[in-house]
CSV table of C-alpha atoms in Angstrom, one decimal:
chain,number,residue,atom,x,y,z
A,1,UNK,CA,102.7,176.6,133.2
A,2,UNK,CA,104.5,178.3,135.9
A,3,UNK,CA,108.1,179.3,135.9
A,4,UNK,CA,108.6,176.2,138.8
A,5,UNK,CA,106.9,174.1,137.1
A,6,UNK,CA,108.6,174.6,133.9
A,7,UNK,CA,112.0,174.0,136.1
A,8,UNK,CA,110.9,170.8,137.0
A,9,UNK,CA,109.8,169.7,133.4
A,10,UNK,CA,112.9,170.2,132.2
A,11,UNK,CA,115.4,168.6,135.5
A,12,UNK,CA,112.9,165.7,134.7
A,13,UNK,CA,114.0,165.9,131.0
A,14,UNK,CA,117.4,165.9,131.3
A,15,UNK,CA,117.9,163.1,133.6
A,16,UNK,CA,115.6,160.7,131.6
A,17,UNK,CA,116.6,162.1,128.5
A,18,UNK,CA,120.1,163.1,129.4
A,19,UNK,CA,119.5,166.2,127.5
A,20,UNK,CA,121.2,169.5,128.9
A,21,UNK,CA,118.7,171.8,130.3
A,22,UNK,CA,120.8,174.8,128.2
A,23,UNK,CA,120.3,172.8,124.7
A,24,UNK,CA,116.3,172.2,126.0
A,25,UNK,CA,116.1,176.7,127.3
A,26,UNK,CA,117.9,177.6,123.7
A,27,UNK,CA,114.7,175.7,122.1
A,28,UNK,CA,111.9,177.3,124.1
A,29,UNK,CA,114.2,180.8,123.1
A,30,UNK,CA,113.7,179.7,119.7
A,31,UNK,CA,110.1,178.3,119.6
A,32,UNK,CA,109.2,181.9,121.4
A,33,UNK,CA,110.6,183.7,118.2
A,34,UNK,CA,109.0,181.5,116.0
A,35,UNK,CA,105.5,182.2,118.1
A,36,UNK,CA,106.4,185.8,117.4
A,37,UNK,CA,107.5,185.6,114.1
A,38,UNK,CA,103.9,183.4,113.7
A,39,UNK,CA,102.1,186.3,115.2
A,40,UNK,CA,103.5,189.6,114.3
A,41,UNK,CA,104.8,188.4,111.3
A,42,UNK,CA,108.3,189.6,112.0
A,43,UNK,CA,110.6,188.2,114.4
A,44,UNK,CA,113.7,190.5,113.4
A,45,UNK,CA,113.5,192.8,116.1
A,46,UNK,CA,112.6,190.0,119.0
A,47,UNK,CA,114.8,189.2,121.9
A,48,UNK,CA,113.8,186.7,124.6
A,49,UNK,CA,115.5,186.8,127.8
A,50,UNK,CA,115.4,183.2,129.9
A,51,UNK,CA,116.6,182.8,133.3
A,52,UNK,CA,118.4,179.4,133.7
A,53,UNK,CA,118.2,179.1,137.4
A,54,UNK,CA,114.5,179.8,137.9
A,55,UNK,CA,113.3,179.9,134.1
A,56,UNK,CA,111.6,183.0,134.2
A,57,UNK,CA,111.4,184.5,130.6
A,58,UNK,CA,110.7,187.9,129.1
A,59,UNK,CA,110.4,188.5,125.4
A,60,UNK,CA,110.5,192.2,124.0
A,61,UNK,CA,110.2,193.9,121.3
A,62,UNK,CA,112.8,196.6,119.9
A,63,UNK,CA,110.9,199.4,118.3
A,64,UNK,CA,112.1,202.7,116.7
A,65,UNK,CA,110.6,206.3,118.9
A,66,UNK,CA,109.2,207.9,115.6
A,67,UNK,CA,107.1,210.8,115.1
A,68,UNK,CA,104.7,208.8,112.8
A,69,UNK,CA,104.5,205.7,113.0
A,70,UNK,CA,104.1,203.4,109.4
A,71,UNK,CA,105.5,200.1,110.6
A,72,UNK,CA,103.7,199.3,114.1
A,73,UNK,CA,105.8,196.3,114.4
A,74,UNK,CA,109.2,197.9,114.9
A,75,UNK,CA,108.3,201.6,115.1
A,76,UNK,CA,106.1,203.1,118.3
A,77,UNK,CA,105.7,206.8,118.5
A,78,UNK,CA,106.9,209.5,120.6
A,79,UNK,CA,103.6,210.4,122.5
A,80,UNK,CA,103.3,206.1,123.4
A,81,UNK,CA,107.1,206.0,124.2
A,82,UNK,CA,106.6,209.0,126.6
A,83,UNK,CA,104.0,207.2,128.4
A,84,UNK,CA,106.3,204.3,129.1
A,85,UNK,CA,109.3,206.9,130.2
A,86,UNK,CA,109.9,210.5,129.8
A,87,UNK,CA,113.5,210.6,128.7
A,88,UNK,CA,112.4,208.9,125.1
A,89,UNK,CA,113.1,211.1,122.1
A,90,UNK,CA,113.4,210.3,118.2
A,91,UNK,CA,115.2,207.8,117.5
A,92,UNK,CA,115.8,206.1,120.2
A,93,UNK,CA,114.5,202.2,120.8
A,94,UNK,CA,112.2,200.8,123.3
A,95,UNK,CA,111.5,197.6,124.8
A,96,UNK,CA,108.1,196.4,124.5
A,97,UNK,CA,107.7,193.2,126.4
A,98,UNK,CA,105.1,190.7,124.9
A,99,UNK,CA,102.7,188.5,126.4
A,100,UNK,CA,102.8,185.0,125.5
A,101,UNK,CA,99.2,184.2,125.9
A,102,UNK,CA,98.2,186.7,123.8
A,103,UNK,CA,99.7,184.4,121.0
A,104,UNK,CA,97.1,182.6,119.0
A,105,UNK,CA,96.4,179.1,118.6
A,106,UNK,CA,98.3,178.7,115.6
A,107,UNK,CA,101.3,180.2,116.7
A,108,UNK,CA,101.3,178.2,120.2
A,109,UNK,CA,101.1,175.2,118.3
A,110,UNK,CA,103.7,176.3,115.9
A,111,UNK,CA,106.1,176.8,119.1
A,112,UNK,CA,105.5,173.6,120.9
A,113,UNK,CA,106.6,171.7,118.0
A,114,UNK,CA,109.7,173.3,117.5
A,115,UNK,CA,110.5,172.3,121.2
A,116,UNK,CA,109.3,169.0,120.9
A,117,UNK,CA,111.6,168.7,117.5
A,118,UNK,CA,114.3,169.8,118.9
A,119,UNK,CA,114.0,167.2,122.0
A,120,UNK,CA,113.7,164.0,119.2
A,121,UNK,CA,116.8,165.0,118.0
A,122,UNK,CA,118.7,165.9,121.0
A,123,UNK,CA,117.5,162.8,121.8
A,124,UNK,CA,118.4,160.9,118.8
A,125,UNK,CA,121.8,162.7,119.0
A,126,UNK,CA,122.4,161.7,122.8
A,127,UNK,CA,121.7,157.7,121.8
A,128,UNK,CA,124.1,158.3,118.5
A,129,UNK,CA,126.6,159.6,120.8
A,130,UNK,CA,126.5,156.8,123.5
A,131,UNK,CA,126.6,153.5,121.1
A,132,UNK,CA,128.8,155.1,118.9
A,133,UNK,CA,131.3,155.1,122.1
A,134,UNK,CA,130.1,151.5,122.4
A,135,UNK,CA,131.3,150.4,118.6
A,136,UNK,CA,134.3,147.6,118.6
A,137,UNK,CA,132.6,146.6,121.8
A,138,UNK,CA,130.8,143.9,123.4
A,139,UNK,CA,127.6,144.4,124.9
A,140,UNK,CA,125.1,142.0,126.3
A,141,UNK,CA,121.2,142.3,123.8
A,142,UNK,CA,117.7,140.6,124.6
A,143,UNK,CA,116.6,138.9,121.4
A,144,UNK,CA,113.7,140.6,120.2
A,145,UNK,CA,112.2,138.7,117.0
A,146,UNK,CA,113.0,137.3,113.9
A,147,UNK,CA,112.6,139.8,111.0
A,148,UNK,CA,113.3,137.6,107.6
A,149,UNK,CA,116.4,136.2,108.4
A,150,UNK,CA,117.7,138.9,110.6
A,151,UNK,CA,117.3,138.8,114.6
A,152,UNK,CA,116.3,142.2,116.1
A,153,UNK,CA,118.2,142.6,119.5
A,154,UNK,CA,117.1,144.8,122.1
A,155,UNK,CA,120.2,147.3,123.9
A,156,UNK,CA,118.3,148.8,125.9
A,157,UNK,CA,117.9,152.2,124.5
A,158,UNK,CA,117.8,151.2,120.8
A,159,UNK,CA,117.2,147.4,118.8
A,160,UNK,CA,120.2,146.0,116.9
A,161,UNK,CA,120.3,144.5,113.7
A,162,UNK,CA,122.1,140.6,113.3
A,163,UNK,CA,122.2,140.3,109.9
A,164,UNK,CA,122.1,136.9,108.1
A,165,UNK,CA,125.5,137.0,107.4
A,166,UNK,CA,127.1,137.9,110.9
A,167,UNK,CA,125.1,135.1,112.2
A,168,UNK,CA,126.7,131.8,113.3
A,169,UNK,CA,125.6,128.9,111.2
A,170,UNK,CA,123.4,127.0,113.3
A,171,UNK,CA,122.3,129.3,116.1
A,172,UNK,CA,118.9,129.9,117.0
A,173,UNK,CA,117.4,132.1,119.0
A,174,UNK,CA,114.5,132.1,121.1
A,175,UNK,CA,112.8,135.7,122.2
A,176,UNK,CA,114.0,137.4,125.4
A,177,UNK,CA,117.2,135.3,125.5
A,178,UNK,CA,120.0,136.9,126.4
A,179,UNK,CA,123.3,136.8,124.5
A,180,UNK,CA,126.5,138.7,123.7
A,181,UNK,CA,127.1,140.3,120.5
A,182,UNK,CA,129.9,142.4,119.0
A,183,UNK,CA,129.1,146.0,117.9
A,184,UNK,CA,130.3,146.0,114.6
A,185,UNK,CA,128.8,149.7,113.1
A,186,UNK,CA,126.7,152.7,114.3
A,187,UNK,CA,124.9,154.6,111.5
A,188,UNK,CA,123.0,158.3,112.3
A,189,UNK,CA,119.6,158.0,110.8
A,190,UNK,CA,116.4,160.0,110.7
A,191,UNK,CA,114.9,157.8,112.8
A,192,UNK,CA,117.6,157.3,115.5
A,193,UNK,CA,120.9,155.4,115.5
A,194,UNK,CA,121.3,152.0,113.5
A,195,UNK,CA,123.3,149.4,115.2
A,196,UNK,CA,124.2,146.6,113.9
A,197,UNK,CA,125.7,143.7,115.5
A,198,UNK,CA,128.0,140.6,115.3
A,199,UNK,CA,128.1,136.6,116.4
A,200,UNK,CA,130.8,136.1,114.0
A,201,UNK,CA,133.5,138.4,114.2
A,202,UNK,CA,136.9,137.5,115.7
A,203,UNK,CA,137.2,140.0,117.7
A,204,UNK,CA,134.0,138.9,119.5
A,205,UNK,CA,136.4,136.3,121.4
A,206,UNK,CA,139.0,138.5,121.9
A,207,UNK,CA,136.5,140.9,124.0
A,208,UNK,CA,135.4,137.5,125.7
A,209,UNK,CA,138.5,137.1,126.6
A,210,UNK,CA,139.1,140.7,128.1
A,211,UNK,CA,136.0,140.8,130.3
A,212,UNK,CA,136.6,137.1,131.4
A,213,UNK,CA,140.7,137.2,132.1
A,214,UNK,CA,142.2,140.1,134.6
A,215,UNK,CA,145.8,139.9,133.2
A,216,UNK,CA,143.8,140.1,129.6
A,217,UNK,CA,141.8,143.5,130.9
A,218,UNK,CA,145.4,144.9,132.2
A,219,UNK,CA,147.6,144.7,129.3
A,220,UNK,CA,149.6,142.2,131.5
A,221,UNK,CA,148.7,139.2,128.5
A,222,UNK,CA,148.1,140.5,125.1
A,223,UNK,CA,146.2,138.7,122.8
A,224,UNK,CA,148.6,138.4,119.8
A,225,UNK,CA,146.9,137.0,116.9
A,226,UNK,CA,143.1,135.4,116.2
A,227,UNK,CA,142.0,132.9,113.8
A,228,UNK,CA,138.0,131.8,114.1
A,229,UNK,CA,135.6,129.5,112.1
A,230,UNK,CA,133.0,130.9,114.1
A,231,UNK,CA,130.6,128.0,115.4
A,232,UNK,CA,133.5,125.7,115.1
A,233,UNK,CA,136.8,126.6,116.5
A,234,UNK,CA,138.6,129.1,117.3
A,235,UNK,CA,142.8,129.6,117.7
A,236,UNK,CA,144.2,132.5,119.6
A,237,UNK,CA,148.5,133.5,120.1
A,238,UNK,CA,148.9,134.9,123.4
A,239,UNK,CA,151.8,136.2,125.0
A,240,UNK,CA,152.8,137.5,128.4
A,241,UNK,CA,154.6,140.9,129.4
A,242,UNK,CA,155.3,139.4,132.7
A,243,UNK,CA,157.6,136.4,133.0
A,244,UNK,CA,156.1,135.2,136.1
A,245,UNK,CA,152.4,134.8,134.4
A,246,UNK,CA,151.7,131.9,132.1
A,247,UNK,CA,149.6,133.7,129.3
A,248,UNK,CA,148.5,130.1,128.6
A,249,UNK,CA,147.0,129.3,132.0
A,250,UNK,CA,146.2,133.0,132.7
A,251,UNK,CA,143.7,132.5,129.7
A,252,UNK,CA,142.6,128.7,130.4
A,253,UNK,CA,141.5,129.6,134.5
A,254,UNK,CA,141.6,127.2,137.2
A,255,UNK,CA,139.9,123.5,135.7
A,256,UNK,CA,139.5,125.6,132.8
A,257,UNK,CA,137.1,127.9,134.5
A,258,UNK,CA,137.5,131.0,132.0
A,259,UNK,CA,137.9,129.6,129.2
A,260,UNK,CA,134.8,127.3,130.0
A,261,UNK,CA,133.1,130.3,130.2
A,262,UNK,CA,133.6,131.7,126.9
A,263,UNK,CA,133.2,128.8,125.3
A,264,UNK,CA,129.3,128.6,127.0
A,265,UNK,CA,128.9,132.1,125.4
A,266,UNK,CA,130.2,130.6,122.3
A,267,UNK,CA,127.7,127.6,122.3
A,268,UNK,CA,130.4,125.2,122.3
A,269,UNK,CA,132.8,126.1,119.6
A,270,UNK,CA,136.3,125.0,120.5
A,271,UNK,CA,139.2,127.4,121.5
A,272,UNK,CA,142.6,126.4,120.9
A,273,UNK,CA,145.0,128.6,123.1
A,274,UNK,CA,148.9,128.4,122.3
A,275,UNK,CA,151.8,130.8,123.1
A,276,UNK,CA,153.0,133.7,120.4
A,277,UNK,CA,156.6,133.1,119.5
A,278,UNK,CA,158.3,136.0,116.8
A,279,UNK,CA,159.9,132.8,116.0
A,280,UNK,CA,158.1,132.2,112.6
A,281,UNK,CA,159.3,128.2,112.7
A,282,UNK,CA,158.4,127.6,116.5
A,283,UNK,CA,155.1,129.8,116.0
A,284,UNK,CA,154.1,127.5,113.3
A,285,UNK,CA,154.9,124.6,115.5
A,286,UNK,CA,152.8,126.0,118.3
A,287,UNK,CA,149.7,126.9,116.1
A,288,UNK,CA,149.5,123.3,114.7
A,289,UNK,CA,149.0,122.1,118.1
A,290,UNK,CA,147.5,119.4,119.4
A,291,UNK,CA,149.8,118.0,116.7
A,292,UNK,CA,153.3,117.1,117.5
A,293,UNK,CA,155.5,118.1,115.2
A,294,UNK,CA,158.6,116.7,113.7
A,295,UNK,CA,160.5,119.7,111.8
A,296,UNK,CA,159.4,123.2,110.6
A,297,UNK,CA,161.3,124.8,107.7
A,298,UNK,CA,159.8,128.5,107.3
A,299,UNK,CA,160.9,131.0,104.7
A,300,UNK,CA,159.9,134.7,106.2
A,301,UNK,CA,160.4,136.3,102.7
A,302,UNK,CA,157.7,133.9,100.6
A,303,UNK,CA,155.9,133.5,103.6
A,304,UNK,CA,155.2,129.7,103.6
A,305,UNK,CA,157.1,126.6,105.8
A,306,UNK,CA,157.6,122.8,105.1
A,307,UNK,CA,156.6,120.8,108.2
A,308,UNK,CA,157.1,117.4,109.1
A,309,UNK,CA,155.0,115.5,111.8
A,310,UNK,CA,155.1,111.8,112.6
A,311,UNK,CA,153.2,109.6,110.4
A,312,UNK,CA,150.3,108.9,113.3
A,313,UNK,CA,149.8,112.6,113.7
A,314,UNK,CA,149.4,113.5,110.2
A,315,UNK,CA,145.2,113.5,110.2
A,316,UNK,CA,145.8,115.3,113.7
A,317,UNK,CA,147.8,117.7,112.2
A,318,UNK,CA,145.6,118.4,109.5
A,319,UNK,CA,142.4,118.8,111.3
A,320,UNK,CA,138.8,118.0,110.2
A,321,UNK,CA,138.5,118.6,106.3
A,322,UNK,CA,141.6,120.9,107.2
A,323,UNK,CA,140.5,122.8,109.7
A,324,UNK,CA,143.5,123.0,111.8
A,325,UNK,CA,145.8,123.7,109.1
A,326,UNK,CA,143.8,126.3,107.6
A,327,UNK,CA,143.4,127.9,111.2
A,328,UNK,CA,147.2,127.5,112.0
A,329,UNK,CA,147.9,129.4,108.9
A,330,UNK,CA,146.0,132.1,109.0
A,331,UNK,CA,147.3,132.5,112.6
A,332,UNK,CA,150.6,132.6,111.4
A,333,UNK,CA,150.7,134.1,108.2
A,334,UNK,CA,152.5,131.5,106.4
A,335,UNK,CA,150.7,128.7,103.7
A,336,UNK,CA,151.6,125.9,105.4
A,337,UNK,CA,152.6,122.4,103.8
A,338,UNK,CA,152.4,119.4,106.0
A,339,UNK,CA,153.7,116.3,105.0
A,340,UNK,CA,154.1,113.1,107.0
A,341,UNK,CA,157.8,111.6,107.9
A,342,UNK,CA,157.0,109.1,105.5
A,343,UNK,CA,156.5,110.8,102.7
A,344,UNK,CA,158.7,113.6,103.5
A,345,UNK,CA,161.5,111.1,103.1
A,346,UNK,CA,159.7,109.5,99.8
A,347,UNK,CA,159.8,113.0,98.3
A,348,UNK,CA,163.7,114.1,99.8
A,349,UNK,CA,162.1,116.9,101.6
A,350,UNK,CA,163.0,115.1,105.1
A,351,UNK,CA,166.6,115.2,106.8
A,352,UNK,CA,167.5,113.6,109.8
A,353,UNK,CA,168.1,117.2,111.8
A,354,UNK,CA,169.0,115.0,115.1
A,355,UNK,CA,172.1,114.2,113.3
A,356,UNK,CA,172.7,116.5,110.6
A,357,UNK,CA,171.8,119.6,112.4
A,358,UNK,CA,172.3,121.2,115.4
A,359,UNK,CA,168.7,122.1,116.8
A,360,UNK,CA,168.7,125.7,116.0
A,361,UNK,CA,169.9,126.2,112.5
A,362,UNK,CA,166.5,124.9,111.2
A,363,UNK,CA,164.4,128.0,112.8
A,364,UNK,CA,164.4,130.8,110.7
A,365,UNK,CA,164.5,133.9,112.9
A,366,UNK,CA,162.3,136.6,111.0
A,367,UNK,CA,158.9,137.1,111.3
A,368,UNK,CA,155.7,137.0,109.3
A,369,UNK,CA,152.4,138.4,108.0
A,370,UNK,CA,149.2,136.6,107.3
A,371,UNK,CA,148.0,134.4,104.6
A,372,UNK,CA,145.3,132.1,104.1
A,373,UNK,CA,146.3,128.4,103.9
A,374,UNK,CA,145.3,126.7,100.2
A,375,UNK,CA,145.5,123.1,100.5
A,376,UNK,CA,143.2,121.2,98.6
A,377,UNK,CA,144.9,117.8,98.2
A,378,UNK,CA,144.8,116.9,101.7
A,379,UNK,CA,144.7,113.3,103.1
A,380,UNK,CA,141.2,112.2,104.5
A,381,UNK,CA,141.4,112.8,108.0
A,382,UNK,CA,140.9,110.4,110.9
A,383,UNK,CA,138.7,111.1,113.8
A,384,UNK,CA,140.7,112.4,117.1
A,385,UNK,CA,139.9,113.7,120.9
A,386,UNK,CA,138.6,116.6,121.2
A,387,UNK,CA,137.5,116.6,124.7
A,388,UNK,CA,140.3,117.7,126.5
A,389,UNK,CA,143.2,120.2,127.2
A,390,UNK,CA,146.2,119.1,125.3
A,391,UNK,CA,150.1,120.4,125.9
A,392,UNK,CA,152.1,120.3,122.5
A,393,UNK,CA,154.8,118.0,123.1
A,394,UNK,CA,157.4,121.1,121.8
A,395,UNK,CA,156.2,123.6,123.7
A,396,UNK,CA,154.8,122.9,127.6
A,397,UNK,CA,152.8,125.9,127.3
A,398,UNK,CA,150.3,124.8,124.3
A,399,UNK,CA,147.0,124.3,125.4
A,400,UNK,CA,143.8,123.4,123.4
A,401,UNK,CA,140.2,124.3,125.0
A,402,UNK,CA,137.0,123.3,124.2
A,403,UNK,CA,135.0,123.4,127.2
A,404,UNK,CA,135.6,120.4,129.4
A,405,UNK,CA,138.0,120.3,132.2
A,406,UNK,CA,141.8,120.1,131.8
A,407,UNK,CA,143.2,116.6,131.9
């Protein structure tokens, strides 16, 4: 191979590879000092010499001017060193340059696999290096095939792994579909980077949410707090940084464009958006919507609140086998215990705050953590609408979204 030629091996290398041509020059160095450590038996006193910008190489070897000579490899004598200059005398060293084709087989074959080595795991390293940036991250996969239960997902460079377990309930996949996934992990391996993915993972809508929504992207509405039963419904707390943008209908789009969107990503599961309030008590209130609610009494420091909701919206408040409760306090933070006006007043939990209380001296004002809402003696529920954007009769801002224009 020519010195051009070996230039344009390795300009081809690095941009399909994205391997540096330095990284790809430092392993023919090293593959020529293994060929002359192969062939000499030594490769102590061996120096290669590689010119980057036309990749013409020398290798030499340093040997010893003696008078007689017992090691030929690093020793030449004083009668050969004079023929290659006069001004040699004991002692000093002399270059010898080698000739690479006078290598043998074995040791030509020994060199080329240390290059091509070194390129697998530059390689390896350069795919690591660029889904590893990609981790926490959305990215859009080709579905593969099923292996067991898992789905292998094609990201263009590398397959992804959806385990079982980060799969929605329900899903199936058909080969070369393309869907979105979350990158939950990156592992190095022998073999190349091991990705796996997520259809589960909260965070999965959130991203949604960024690519889909400008004010998301730019900071200018900030996604609060997420709560998911991926497959079913989702709630997410926004809030806005700007007083003139509604985070609400920032998120929700015109006719419920954007969040229509995510929700066809999402195969239909529903996505409840409501407005963050540090407001523990008017949080609360918010995250139960579509529910209207009557009263919220919300201790900060044991982290659970009382509310009251009109007797009709009791089933609504609830949600499915308690779906909406259960997503409402894990949004919030607090274990929430919903009772209906009747039976608040049948238990003395309910006052009459219209009368008794001026409006704000039933919010607390501190804020909360999260905690997961444990319930089990709820009502049975009724069936309600699910079809359509709803506003929370307490706040104008509360929206629910499940895919179907806004009423």
């Amino acid at each position: 191979m020519s010195n051009n030629e070996l230039l344009e091996a390795l300009n081809i290398l690095e941009q399909e590879k994205n391997i540096s041509k330095d990284t790809l020059l430092e392993a023919i160095e090293n593959s020529l000092v293994t060929a002359c450590k192969n062939h000499f038996g030594s490769s102590d006193n061996v120096k290669v010499s590689i010119d980057p910008e036309t990749c013409e190489f020398h290798v030499f070897q340093e040997k010893t001017v003696v008078e007689t000579v017992e090691d030929p490899v690093e020793q030449i004598s004083l009668v050969n060193a004079k023929m290659i200059n006069s001004k040699y005398e004991i002692g000093d060293v002399v270059n010898i340059e080698v000739q690479s084709k006078e290598f043998g087989r074995i040791a030509t074959q020994n060199a080329k696999n240390v290059i091509l080595q070194k390129i697998r795991e530059e390689e390896r390293k350069v795919l690591y290096d660029q889904y590893y940036s990609m981790e926490k991250d959305v990215v859009t996969g080709v579905v593969q095939r099923y292996v067991g239960r898992n789905v292998s997902i094609n990201l263009g460079r590398v397959d992804a792994i959806l385990t079982e377990n980060e799969q929605v309930k329900g899903e199936v996949f058909q080969p070369t579909e393309r869907i979105k996934v979350y990158i939950l992990e990156v592992k190095a391996t022998s073999k190349g980077p091991k990705v796996l993915v997520s259809r589960t993972h909260p965070e999965l809508v959130k991203r949604l949410f960024e690519s889909e929504v400008a004010e998301v992207r730019e900071g200018i509405v900030e996604i609060k707090a997420i709560a998911r039963e991926a497959g079913s419904r989702t709630k997410i707390a926004v809030w806005s940084n700007d007083p003139d943008v509604d985070p609400v209908g920032a998120c929700v789009g015109m006719n419920g464009a954007r969040v229509n969107a995510i929700v066809g990503e999402l195969r239909g599961e529903k996505i409840d958006i409501i407005t963050w309030n540090e407001n523990p008590a008017m949080m609360i209130e918010n995250a139960l919507s579509p529910a209207k609610v009557i009263s919220v009494i919300a201790d900060a420091e044991e982290k659970s609140a009382k509310v009251v909701v009109p007797d009709y919206q009791l089933s609504l408040a609830i949600g499915k086998e308690g779906q909406n409760a259960r997503l409402a306090a894990r949004l919030t933070g607090f274990k929430i215990d919903i009772k209906s006006e009747t039976q608040a007043r049948e238990s003395g939990d309910f006052l009459d705050y219209e009368n008794d209380y001026e409006e704000d001296e039933y919010y607390d004002e501190d804020g909360g953590s999260y905690e997961e809402y444990e319930d089990g003696s709820a009502p049975a529920e009724e069936s309600y609408e699910e079809g359509s954007y709803e506003t929370d009769g307490a706040e104008e801002n509360n929206a629910e979204a499940d895919g179907e224009d806004r009423e």
